[in-house]
Short mmCIF file of C-alpha atoms in Angstrom, two decimals:
data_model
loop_
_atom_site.label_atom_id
_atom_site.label_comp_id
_atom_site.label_asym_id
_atom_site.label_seq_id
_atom_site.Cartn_x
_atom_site.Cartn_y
_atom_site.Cartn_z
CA UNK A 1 0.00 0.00 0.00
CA UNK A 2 1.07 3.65 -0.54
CA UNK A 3 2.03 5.55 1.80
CA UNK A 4 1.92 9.11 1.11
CA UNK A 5 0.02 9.98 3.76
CA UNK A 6 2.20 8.20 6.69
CA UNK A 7 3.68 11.55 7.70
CA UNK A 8 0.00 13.27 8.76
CA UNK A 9 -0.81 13.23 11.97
CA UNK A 10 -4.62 13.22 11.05
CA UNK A 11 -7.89 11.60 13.03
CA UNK A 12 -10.03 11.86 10.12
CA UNK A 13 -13.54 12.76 10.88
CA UNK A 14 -12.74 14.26 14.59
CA UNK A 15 -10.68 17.02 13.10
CA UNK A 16 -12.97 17.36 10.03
CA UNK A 17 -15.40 18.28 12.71
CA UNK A 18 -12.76 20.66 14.78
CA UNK A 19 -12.14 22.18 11.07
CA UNK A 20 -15.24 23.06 10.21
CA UNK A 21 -15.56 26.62 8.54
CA UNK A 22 -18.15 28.67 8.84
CA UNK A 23 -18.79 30.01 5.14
CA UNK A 24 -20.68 33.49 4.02
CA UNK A 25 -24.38 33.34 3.46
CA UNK A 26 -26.16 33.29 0.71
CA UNK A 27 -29.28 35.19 0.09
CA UNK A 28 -32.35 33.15 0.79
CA UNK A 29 -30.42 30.52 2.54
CA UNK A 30 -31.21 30.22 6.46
CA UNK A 31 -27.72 30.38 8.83
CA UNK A 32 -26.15 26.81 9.09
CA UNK A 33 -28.79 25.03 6.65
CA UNK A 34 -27.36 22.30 4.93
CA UNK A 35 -27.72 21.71 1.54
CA UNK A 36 -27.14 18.43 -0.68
CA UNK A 37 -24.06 18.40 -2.69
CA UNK A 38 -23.97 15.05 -5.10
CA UNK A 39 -20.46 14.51 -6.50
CA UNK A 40 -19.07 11.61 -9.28
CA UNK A 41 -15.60 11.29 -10.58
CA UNK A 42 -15.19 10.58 -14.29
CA UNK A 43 -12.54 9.04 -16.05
CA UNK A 44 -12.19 6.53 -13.26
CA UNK A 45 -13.62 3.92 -15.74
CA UNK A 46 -12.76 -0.36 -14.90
CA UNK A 47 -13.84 -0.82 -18.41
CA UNK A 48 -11.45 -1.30 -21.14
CA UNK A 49 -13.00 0.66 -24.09
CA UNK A 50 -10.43 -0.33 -26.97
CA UNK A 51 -11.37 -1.66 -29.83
CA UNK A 52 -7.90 -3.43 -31.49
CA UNK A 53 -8.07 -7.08 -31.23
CA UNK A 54 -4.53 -7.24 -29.68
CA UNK A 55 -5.34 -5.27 -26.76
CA UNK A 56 -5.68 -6.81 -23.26
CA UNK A 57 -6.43 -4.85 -20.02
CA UNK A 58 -3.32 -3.92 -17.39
CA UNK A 59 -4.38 -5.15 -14.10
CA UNK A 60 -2.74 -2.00 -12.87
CA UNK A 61 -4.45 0.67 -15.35
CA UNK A 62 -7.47 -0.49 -14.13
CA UNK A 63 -6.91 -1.33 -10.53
CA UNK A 64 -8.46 1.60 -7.89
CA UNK A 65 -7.25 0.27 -4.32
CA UNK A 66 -9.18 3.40 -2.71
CA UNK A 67 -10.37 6.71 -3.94
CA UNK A 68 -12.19 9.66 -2.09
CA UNK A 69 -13.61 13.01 -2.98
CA UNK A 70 -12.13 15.89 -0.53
CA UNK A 71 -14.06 19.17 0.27
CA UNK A 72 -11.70 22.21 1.46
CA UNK A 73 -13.54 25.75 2.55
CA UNK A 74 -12.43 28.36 1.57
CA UNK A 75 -9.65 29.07 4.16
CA UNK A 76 -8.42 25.44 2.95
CA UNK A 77 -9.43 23.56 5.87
CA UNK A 78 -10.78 20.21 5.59
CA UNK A 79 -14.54 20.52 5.51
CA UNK A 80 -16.06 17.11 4.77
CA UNK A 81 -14.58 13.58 2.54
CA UNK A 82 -16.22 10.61 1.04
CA UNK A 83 -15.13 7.04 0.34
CA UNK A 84 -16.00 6.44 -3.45
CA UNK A 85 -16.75 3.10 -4.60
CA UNK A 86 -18.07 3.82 -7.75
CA UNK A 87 -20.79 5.35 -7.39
CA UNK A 88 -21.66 9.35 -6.28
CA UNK A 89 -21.40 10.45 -2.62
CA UNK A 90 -23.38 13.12 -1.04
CA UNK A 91 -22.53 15.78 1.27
CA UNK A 92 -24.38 18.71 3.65
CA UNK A 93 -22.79 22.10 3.29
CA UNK A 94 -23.68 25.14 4.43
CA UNK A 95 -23.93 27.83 1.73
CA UNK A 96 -20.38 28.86 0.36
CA UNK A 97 -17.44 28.42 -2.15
CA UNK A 98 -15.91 25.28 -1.71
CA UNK A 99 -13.04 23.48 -3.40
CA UNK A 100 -13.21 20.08 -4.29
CA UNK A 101 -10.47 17.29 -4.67
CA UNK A 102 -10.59 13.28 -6.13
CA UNK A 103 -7.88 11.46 -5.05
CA UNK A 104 -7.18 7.97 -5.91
CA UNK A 105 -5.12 5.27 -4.97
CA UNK A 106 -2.93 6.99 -2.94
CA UNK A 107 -2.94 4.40 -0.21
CA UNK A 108 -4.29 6.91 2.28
CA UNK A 109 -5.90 6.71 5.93
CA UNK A 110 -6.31 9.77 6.80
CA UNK A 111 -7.38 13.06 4.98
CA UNK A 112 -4.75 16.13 4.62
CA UNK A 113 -6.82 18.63 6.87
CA UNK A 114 -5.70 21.47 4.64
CA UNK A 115 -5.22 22.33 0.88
CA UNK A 116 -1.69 22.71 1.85
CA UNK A 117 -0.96 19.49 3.32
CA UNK A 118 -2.52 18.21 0.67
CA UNK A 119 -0.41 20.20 -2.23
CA UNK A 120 3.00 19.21 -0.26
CA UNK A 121 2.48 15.22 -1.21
CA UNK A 122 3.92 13.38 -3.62
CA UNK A 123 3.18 11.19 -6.48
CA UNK A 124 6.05 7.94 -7.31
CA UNK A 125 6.19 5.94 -10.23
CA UNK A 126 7.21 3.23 -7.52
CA UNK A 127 3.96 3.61 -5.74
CA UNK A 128 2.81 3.44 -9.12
CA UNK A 129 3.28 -0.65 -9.61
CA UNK A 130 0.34 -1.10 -7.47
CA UNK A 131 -1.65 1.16 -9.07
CA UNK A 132 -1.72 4.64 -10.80
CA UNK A 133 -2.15 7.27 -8.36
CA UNK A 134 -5.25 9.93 -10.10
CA UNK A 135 -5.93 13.09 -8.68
CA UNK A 136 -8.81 15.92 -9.61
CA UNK A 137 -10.19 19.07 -8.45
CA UNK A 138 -13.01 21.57 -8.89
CA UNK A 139 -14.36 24.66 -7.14
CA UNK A 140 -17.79 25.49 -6.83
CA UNK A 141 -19.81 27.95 -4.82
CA UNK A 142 -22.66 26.20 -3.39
CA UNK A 143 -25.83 28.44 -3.12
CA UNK A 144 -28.47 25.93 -3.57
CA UNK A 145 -29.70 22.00 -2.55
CA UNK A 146 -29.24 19.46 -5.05
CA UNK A 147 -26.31 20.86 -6.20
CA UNK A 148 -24.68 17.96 -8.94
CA UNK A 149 -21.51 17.46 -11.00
CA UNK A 150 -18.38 15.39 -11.77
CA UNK A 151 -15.01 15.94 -10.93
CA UNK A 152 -12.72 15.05 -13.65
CA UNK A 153 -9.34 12.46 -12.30
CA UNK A 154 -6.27 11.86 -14.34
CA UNK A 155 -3.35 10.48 -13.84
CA UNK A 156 0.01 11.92 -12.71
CA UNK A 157 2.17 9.08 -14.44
CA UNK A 158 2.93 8.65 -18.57
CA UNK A 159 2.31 5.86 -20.47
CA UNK A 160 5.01 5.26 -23.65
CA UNK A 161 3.98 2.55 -26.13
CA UNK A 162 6.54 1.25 -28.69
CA UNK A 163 5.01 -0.16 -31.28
CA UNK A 164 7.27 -1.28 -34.73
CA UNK A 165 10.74 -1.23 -35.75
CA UNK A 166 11.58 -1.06 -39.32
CA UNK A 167 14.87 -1.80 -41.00
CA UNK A 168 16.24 -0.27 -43.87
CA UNK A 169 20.04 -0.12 -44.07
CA UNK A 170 21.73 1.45 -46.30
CA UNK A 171 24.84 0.04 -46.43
CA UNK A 172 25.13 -3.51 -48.14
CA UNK A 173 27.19 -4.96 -45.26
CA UNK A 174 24.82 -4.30 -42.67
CA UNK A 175 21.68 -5.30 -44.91
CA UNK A 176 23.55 -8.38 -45.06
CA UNK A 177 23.98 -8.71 -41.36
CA UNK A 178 20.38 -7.39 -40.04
CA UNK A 179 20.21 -6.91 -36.24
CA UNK A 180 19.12 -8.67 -33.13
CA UNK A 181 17.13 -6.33 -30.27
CA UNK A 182 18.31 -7.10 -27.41
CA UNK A 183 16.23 -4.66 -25.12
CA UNK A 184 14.02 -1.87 -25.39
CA UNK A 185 13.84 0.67 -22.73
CA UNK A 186 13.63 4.60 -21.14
CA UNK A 187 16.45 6.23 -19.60
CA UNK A 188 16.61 9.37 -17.95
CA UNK A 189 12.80 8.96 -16.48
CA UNK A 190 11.52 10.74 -13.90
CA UNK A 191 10.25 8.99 -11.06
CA UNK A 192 8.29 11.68 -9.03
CA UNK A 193 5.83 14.71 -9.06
CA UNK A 194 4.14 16.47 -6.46
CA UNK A 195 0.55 17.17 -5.83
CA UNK A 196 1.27 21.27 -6.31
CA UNK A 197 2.68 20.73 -9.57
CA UNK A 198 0.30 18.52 -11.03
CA UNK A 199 -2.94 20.52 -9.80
CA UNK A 200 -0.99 23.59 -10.45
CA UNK A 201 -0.26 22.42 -13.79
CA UNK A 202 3.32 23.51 -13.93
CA UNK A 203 6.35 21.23 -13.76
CA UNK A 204 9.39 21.46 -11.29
CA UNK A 205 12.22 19.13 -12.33
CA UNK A 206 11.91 15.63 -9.67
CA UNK A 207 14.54 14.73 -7.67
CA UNK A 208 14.08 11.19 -8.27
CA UNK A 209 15.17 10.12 -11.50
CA UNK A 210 15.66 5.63 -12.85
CA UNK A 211 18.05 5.25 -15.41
CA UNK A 212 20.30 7.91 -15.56
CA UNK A 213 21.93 8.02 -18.87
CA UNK A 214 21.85 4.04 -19.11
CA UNK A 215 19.92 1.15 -17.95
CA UNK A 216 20.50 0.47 -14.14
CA UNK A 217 18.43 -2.30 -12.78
CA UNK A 218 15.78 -1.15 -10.25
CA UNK A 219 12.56 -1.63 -8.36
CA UNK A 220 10.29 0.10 -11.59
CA UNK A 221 11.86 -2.15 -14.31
CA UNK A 222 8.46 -3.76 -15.13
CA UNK A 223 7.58 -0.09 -15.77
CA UNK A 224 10.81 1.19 -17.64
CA UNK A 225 12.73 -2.09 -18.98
CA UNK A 226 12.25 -4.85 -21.33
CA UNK A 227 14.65 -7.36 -21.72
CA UNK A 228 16.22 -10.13 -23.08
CA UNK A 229 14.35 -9.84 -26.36
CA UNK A 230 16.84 -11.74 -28.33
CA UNK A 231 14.59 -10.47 -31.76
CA UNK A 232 15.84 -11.39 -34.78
CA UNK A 233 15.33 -8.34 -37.37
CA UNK A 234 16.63 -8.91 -40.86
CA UNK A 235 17.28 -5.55 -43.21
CA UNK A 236 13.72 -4.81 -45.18
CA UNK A 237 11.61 -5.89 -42.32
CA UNK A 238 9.18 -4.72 -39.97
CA UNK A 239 8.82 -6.03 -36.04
CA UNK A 240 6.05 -5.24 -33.86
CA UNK A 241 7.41 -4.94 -30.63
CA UNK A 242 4.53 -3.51 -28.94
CA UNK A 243 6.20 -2.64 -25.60
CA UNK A 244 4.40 -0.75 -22.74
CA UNK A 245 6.36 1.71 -20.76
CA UNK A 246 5.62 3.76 -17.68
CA UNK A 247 7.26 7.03 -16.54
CA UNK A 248 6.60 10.33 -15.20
CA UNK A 249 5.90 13.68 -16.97
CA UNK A 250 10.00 15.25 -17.84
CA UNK A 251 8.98 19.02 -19.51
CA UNK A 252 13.11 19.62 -18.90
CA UNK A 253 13.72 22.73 -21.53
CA UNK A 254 17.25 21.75 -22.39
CA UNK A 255 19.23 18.38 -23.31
CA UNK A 256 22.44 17.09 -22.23
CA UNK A 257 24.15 14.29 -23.36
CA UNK A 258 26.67 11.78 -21.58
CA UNK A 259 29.07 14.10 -18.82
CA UNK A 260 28.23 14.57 -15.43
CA UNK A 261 24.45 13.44 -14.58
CA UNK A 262 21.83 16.65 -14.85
CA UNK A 263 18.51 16.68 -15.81
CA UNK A 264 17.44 16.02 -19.20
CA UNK A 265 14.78 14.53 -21.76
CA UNK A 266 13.44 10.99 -21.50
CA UNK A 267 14.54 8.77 -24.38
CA UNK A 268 13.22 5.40 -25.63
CA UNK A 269 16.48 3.47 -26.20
CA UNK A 270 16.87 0.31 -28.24
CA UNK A 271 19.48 -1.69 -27.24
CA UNK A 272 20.63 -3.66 -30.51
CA UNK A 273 23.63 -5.80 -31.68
CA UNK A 274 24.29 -5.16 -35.09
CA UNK A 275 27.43 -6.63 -37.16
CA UNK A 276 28.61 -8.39 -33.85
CA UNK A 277 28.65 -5.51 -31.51
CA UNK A 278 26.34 -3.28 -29.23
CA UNK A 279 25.00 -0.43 -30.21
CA UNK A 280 22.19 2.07 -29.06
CA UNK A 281 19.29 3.98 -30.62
CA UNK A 282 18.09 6.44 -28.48
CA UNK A 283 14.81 8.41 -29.51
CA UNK A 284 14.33 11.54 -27.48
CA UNK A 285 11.12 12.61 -26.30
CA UNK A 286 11.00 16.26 -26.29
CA UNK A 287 8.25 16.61 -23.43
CA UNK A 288 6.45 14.77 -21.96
CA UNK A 289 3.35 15.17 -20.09
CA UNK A 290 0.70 13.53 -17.45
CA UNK A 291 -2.42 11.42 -18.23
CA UNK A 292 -0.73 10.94 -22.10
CA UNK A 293 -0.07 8.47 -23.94
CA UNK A 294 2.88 8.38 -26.32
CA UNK A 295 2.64 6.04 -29.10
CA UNK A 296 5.82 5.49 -31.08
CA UNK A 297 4.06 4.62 -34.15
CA UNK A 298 7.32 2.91 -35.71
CA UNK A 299 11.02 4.02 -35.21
CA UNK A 300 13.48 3.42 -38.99
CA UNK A 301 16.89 2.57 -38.17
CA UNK A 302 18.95 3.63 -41.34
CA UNK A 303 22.69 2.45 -39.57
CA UNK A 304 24.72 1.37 -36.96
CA UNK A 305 23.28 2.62 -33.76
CA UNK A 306 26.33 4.90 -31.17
CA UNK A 307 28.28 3.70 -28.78
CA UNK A 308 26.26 4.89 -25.63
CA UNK A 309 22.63 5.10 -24.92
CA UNK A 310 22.72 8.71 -24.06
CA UNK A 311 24.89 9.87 -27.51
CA UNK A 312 23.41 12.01 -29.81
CA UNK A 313 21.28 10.04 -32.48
CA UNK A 314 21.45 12.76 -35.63
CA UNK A 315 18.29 13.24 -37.17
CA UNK A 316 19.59 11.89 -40.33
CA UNK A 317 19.71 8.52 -38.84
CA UNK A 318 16.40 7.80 -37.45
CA UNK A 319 12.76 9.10 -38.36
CA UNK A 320 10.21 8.28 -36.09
CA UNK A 321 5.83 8.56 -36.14
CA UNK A 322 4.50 9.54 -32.95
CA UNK A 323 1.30 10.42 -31.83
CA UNK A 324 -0.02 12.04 -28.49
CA UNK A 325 -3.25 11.77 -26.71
CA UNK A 326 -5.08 11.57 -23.91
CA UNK A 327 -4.82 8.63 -21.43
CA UNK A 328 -8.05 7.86 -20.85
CA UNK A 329 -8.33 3.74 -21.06
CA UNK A 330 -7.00 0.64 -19.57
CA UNK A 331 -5.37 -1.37 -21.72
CA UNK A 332 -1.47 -2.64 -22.65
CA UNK A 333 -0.57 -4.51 -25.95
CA UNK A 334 0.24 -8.00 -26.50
CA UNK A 335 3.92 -8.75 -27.13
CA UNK A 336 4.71 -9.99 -30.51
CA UNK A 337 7.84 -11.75 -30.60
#
């Protein structure tokens, strides 16, 4: 279980009571009435909607461990929260502006019991494995009963699917020796990102980072690595790989290659042996962002990959098809060896 929360000092409902805040009345509304709020979350949807035949559901896209909707008056002090179980809760507030948060498998037992507390936790792609943490938020000023809406969650993490290599050497010696994949994986992949930034919807470099510059072995490999591939690729052909990747968002402005370790752009690295030795193709990612999905379309290898996994890959030497959009569904394909 997560454990973002283990550092609050929190008794739940006894200081959601102590916390209560009085809010302005509105006109027509009697002093301390209480009035129904009904709130959903969308987007939290169990239901694999894809339609390709070679899609299969990840336990952990789909998996929702605990999720609750968070009210916060506004002097951000915990008001009121809800256990959601799929289904909308219901809350009495008095008249007022309120803000409104979804968060979901975060592992938590007890509630932030301000807006702060709750903007100074964390998000970790470790935490991740057991499924992906999904946060939301809303304000609304509550005048009247039977009050109704949604609150939209997404997910802090990105999801990177590699989908076909082509080869199409041009020089006759390597068309006559194809290649073999060895491993497919990301490197420089951030591993972290905190409530404020995500809500705020600005990005602050993480301090946590998995596979700086190269592949180092770790507790997120089933998220960032996949190995031992041993894939036979002759020159003129096409592989699907279909490999599912996991990271965090990385908006870093500027690159850096090899050196001294700084922080710099995710890449999606194929680790290859081609004409007997080891060789990298690393294919940079300039951003990327939460709740997306990156599809690498297909990836055309042209030569000999570099010496290192962080080198410079020249533009010359690669072209790639990528498309963005909006993580919205389980689902994970099924490798293709």
């Amino acid at each position: 279980m997560k454990k973002f929360f283990s550092i609050l000092a929190l008794a739940g409902a006894v200081l959601v009571s102590c916390n209560k805040e009085m809010n302005p009345q509105q006109p027509g509304v009697n002093p301390g009435e209480k009035l129904e709020v009904i709130v959903g979350l969308s987007n939290v949807d169990l239901t694999v909607t894809e339609t390709k035949a070679d899609l299969t559901a990840s336990a952990a896209e789909k998996k929702v461990d605990d999720a609750y909707v968070l009210v916060y008056g506004s002097n951000g002090n915990l008001v009121d929260y809800k256990a959601w179980s799929g289904s909308s809760v219901k809350f009495a507030l008095e008249a007022g502006t309120y803000k409104f948060y979804a968060i979901i498998n975060t592992g938590a037992t007890s509630m932030p019991e301000t807006v702060s507390a709750l903007n100074a936790l964390k998000g970790t792609l470790k935490a991740d494995l057991s499924g992906f943490t999904m946060l939301g938020y809303t304000e609304k000023s509550i005048a009247t009963g039977n009050e109704t809406f949604s609150i939209t969650a997404k997910r802090l993490a990105t999801k990177v699917v590699f989908e076909n290599l082509v080869v199409n050497f041009s020089s006759s010696s390597l068309q006559a020796a194809g290649m073999t994949v060895n491993a497919v994986y990301l490197t420089n992949a951030a591993g972290e990102m905190s409530f404020a930034s995500y809500l705020g919807g600005s990005f602050s470099a993480p301090s946590l980072w998995y596979n700086k510059m190269k592949y180092e072995s770790g507790d997120c490999n089933s998220y960032l690595y996949a190995g031992n591939l041993n894939l036979q690729a002759a020159h003129g052909s096409t592989k699907a790989l279909n490999k599912t990747f996991y990271t965090y968002p990385n908006e870093t402005a500027s690159d850096s290659h090899n050196g001294s370790w700084s922080a710099r752009k995710t890449r999606l690295v194929i680790e290859a042996t081609v004409n007997g030795s080891k060789c990298y193709y690393p294919f940079t990612f300039d951003t990327l962002e939460s709740n997306k999905v990156y599809t690498v379309k297909s990836i055309t290898v042209t030569r000999k990959g570099v010496t290192n996994p962080d080198d410079v890959w020249n533009s010359d030497e690669v072209s790639g098809n990528v498309t963005v959009d909006d993580w919205t569904n389980g689902g994970e394909y099924t490798e293709e060896m």
